[in-house]
Each structure stands twice: as C-alpha cells, then as structure tokens.
C-alpha cells in the first residue's frame, strides 16, 4: 500500500531501524488516536525551525523563535566561566556531561570523529572552527582545552590528531590541553579490563 | 530543550523505543536536510486520512481518497474466491501470508489475542464481528475458516476460544474449521524441538 | 602455571568454550571438594570404555561391561517394530525423538550432514552403512525410511542427497521414503515465518 | 544411559553450563580419541594435588610437588618489593593485573565480595586474614594497601567495608589505603557514561 510503504521507507532511514520495526511503527501510528499523530507530525515539522546550531560551540539549542545576536547559544553568551572549553564529539556527549553537573565552563562540538586513514581529516571534524574558537577565547581568559572524547581506537586517533593540530596555537597562547582521566568506569569488572585500563587505574589510584 | 524533549517523549511512545534511541532519532532529524523532515511530517500527517480499516476484514488498506461503497477493501470486494476465510491476529500477519503468495481467499483480522484468564475475551478480539462475517459469507459460498494464528500459549488459547465460540454457527452452516499445519518450520533444529513439534512433524510426514 | 594452563587448554577444545570460560572451569574445579573432582575424573576416564557405538544404528549406548552379541544396542536387538527406520543426523537428535515418546520403530544415526559443494559426500555421512541397513531390514519387514533431518540449507541438501542415493535400493525393495512434516513449530510467530513455512502450514492444515 | 547421565549432571555443575551444553560436552568426549580423554581425566585428577592456595596471599599456585616452607607462593616468598599489597576479589582478577605487567608488589585475594545486607560479612571475605597480613607486612616495609576491586555496587560496598574495618590497624601502623583510579575505561562511550564516571574522568584529567 503506497502510503504505508512510503512512511515505512522513511522510518527505515532512522538510525538502527530495519524493515520490520519501521513497519511496526507505521501500524502503531495507524492505531493511535489522531491527536497523537497530529502532534507528532507538528513537532517534526517545526523541529528544525525552532532549533539552531550555535555559531560558537556548534551544539543545537532552542532559539525560541528569535535568534540571539549573531546566533550564539545561552551557554556561549553567558560570561561566568571562560577558562575552559570542553571538546566533545557530538550533541549527546554534550548532554551527558551537562547532565552530570560537574562542569561549568564552555563547550565545543566536533561534529564527529576521524576514521583512521582518512585522506582529509579537516572535512570530518570542525578542526578549523576549533582553532578559531581557541583564538577568540584566549583574550577572554581561556586557559585549558579539555578533550572529552570517548575511549576507542577512532576517538583516540581523533584526539591525537586534534592535539597535533592545535598545539602550535595553544602553545603560542599559553593554553594547556588535557584529556579525560582513564581508569575503571562504573560497571567495569577488573577481570575483563585490558592492560591499558589497569595501567591507568593503578597510576590514578588515590 | 523543550522542542527536543517534546519530540523525544513522543518517539518514546513508539514500540520498543527507549529514551536513548528516541533522543538519537531527534538529533538524526535535526541533521537531515529539511526536505526529508518535511516529507516525514507530511506522510505522518496524512497516514490515517488515506488509510482506512476495512469494514469486512478489518485490515488497513489505502482508500485513495474516496471510500469504496460501505468502506470495503479491494480483497473483500473482489468476488473470485469466497470459499475460505483466513483468520489472522494482526495486519503484519496478513502481510506475511499475502507475501507468501499461497493463498487466494478472503482474510479476517482478529485485532489481537486473548491473554489467558481474561475475564471478558470478547473485548480483546473481534469475535462477534467474525461470527457476523461467517454468517454473511455462507450464502456467498464460504466453506472453510482457516485459523492462521501463531504457535504460542496465548495464540493457542485464543484459537481454542474461537473454535469453541464459532462452532455453533459453523456447524449450523456446514462450514469447517481448520488450523495451520504444525511441524518443523524453516530453521528448526530437531535437537531443540519440543515433543509437540516432533509429534506433529512425525504425524504430518510425507 | 603449567597445571592450570594445561587443563585450561584442554577445556578450550570443548564445543563453544573460549579462554575465559575454560579458565573459569579450572578455578571452579580448584574450589570444589576433592570428592567431586575425583568423581568427575573417574566418569570421564571410563566414559568411552562403558559406552559403545551400536554396529547397526550407530548410536552410542551403554554396554554395561559386556557387549551384546555382535555389538548391537537394546533398541536394534528388540524385535517388536521393524517396519520403520528413523534417520537422524546425530545422537542428540535421536534423544529428542526418543524423549518425545511418539516413535516405536528403529533408528539410524547419519553421523553428520553434508556441506554444500562437498567433493565426496560419502565421507561425511554413513550413506553406505544406511543402504546396508535398509537391505538387512527389508526381509525383517522394513516398509518406510523416515528422514528426520533438521530444517536448514545443509540438512535439506543432505536429505536430497540421501533420497537420490538410496532410491534405487528402496524402489527395488518396495520401501517408501518420507520426511518430517513442515509447518509452524512451537513458538513460531506467523509474522516472521518465511513463504516456505507458510506454504507448508497451509497445505498441512487440518 | 547411566554413564552419560552421570557425566552430564557433573558438567551441569560447571559455571554457566546447562543441560543442553553438558550433554554436548559428553557426546564431544565420546567422539574424541581416547588419548585426549585420558589426558583430560588425568589433568583433572591431579589438579588439586599440584595446586595449593598460598598461606599468605591466598592465591592458587603450583607447588611442583614439594611445598615451599610453610606453604607460601613464589611472589610472597620473593623479597624485592614489600611496600604495597594489592587486594583483589578473586584469582582471575589477580591474573589480569599480573598480565598487565604494571605492578611489582605483593597481592592478597579476598575470596569474594560482600552482598549488601549480609549479616556477618567476615564469613564472605578474608578480612581477618587481611588484617593479619597487614600486621605481618608492616615490619617488612609495607606502606600502602591498594584496593583493586571491580566497579559495581557490591564491590563498592565491599571496599567501604574493608576500609572501615582495616583503618584502625593501618592508621596505627602508618599505612595508607588507596583505591584504583576511576575514569573512562577502554571502550567507554562518553554518551553512555554515568555522572559518576564523568565526574571522575573530569577530576582525573591530565
């Protein structure tokens, strides 16, 4: 049935959704009350209009209709703590750190990671934007760049690339680069930990 | 962010979707090109308007704007094979049988199964509608009701209930009731088969 | 530690057991009371001595020390039902059928299946032994060979090969060949069934 | 078949092994060459005789027939680094740390963890033996107890209990207590990290 097939094929584009589940989504919607379906269609239709990407940290934020001067988010506008910029891969990482409530400084969204052997890494992450952000931050009191990337080969490779690329700038501006501490994360079994994790866990013992 | 939270909570109502994945859906949509998002919103908004539930077999079908006389689907309207009605639990079961291309008769969607110990089963499945459908079918040449339910305790219980409930009607009208054959289904390992499956597989050997 | 490593490497040969679990087995045994460990070592040491492969159906059976005349198992010796031979891939399949309590005839263990594209299939299963068994069975009242193989590509291919290979013999002896019935096995969801299963389930409906 | 059933029921006592797999183990052994089976039975039978639990760190070690004076393992006998004792839950944790090659001091195996709400924790872990070990270690240069427990509620509870219980002794002897560093372990996705892990990862950044 055309209508059902159209919507099914659209849902199949969603991350992690296959034929079976997208079809289930469609029949689920068919069985819902019209109000729910209208609301869903409405929220989807206005999503991109009401959410903007911040011109400074590149995270998505609600613009409440009006755009702040030169389109900057509430966190970047706020002037309380300019000493650190925490660099994450994507918006959901930003949300995790924000939720943890342990950090009061600025953020920067890379927009991805660099697969090993990528010919032109600059196209994969916002490296030039990051350098520009650092230069802009220096006179405002920026002292430290915190690389808050995940811990896996691709993220590690990306971190190395960033450090290599921004060091000339940070050196010149007297800004230090740090990375998240390594060790046992919640739920880790010592028995199954790799030498690297054990090495860091021993070094960071307290 | 209100907009993102609203949409996240709507996606969380989808079958099998938790907080994490609905949030991923939202960020996925934020990153898509506006055309895709508009198309999705559009297809969702018109879904229920363009799909109707057939008044005779109760499956969803495309009405192409205009409703057929007393809202009956193409299969029910078609007059070639009125000898059998294949009774399934839900629309996706109907689709599997349809796709298999082995069946040319009529269908009937129960709309669910009956959990064991349900006080009033008639509210769980379209049992009265089924009886009405059988009475309507008799003069048109209906000879057999095929109960095509899944093979698990709840479906088995539902089948027993249907047989018990429709038998007076079918007996009187000289209509027989059959159930799908049991045996090894594709992918079944004999080693892990229960006594029941082996019993049927031996009985149905050919 | 040599001893621990030796035993670990032996357990790693067990089906489906990796380094981690075999190591866990060893530490598990270290922590058991000596009696349990002795008993385990004893049962393992006498296993092959007390279990023989039947010379007629090729299943493993307990010889209770003494071997029955020309090494035949209790089922093959027993003379009540010689009309059918049920052919299975392996001993655990035999056990499933036996446990199901639906079958009173004879058995035959193929000893495996034939991977598609095997140059010399006769080395993979006891096909010659099966033909010999059929010839021996004929004068004793054998009327039917039941191919009780699993339902997957390799088993299907094996079944085709067996039918092709034994047909000349069975034709000549007036013995029929049957296969287990196909259809919904316990636990099968109609929604996820392939066309083949639905096809058989419809054909075998009753 | 008694023999097969006996061995099956013994394998079923193995950690993580159910009926089906233990039966597969038995048929696997039936099919192996006798030499392999004898070797397995032999290694199992001598395991406990050739492995002893060290009287000082309580780990299992090979005694090579003769027991070292008052039954102490090679690591505990060795006199190079007496400054630290690394306390782990079980032997496999010891092996992980040993393998990582980052630690040269002494070890102590607790022999388990303490389920929350245990009436008498002293029966669950070697807490008294640990205190005795600390007192013995002090004159030999012991300066630090490293609690190398896993990171989960039960292990955390156990660590708290140990700290509370040994502190009087360590205080008096001027020995410090440390725990493994927390942070991102290899393979951790920032997005899925809990507030606690992010909190430590930020604090331990370098």
PDB file of N, CA and C in Angstrom, chain B residues 20 24 191-192, chain D residues 20 24 191-192:
ATOM      1  N   UNK B  20      17.129   6.661  25.114  1.00  0.00           N
ATOM      2  CA  UNK B  20      18.359   6.866  24.348  1.00  0.00           C
ATOM      3  C   UNK B  20      18.074   6.916  22.850  1.00  0.00           C
ATOM      4  N   UNK B  24      18.252   9.865  19.996  1.00  0.00           N
ATOM      5  CA  UNK B  24      19.061   9.726  18.780  1.00  0.00           C
ATOM      6  C   UNK B  24      18.222  10.048  17.546  1.00  0.00           C
ATOM      7  N   UNK B 191      17.120 -31.249  17.265  1.00  0.00           N
ATOM      8  CA  UNK B 191      17.643 -31.432  18.623  1.00  0.00           C
ATOM      9  C   UNK B 191      16.908 -30.558  19.641  1.00  0.00           C
ATOM     10  N   UNK B 192      16.512 -29.357  19.221  1.00  0.00           N
ATOM     11  CA  UNK B 192      15.904 -28.418  20.161  1.00  0.00           C
ATOM     12  C   UNK B 192      14.385 -28.366  20.052  1.00  0.00           C
TER      13      UNK B 192
ATOM     14  N   UNK D  20      21.675 -28.744  28.072  1.00  0.00           N
ATOM     15  CA  UNK D  20      21.984 -28.966  26.660  1.00  0.00           C
ATOM     16  C   UNK D  20      23.499 -29.002  26.425  1.00  0.00           C
ATOM     17  N   UNK D  24      26.135 -31.933  25.303  1.00  0.00           N
ATOM     18  CA  UNK D  24      27.013 -31.797  24.128  1.00  0.00           C
ATOM     19  C   UNK D  24      28.457 -32.120  24.524  1.00  0.00           C
ATOM     20  N   UNK D 191      28.857   9.199  25.764  1.00  0.00           N
ATOM     21  CA  UNK D 191      27.405   9.375  25.730  1.00  0.00           C
ATOM     22  C   UNK D 191      26.691   8.492  26.760  1.00  0.00           C
ATOM     23  N   UNK D 192      27.211   7.290  26.967  1.00  0.00           N
ATOM     24  CA  UNK D 192      26.527   6.347  27.854  1.00  0.00           C
ATOM     25  C   UNK D 192      27.139   6.298  29.252  1.00  0.00           C
TER      26      UNK D 192
END
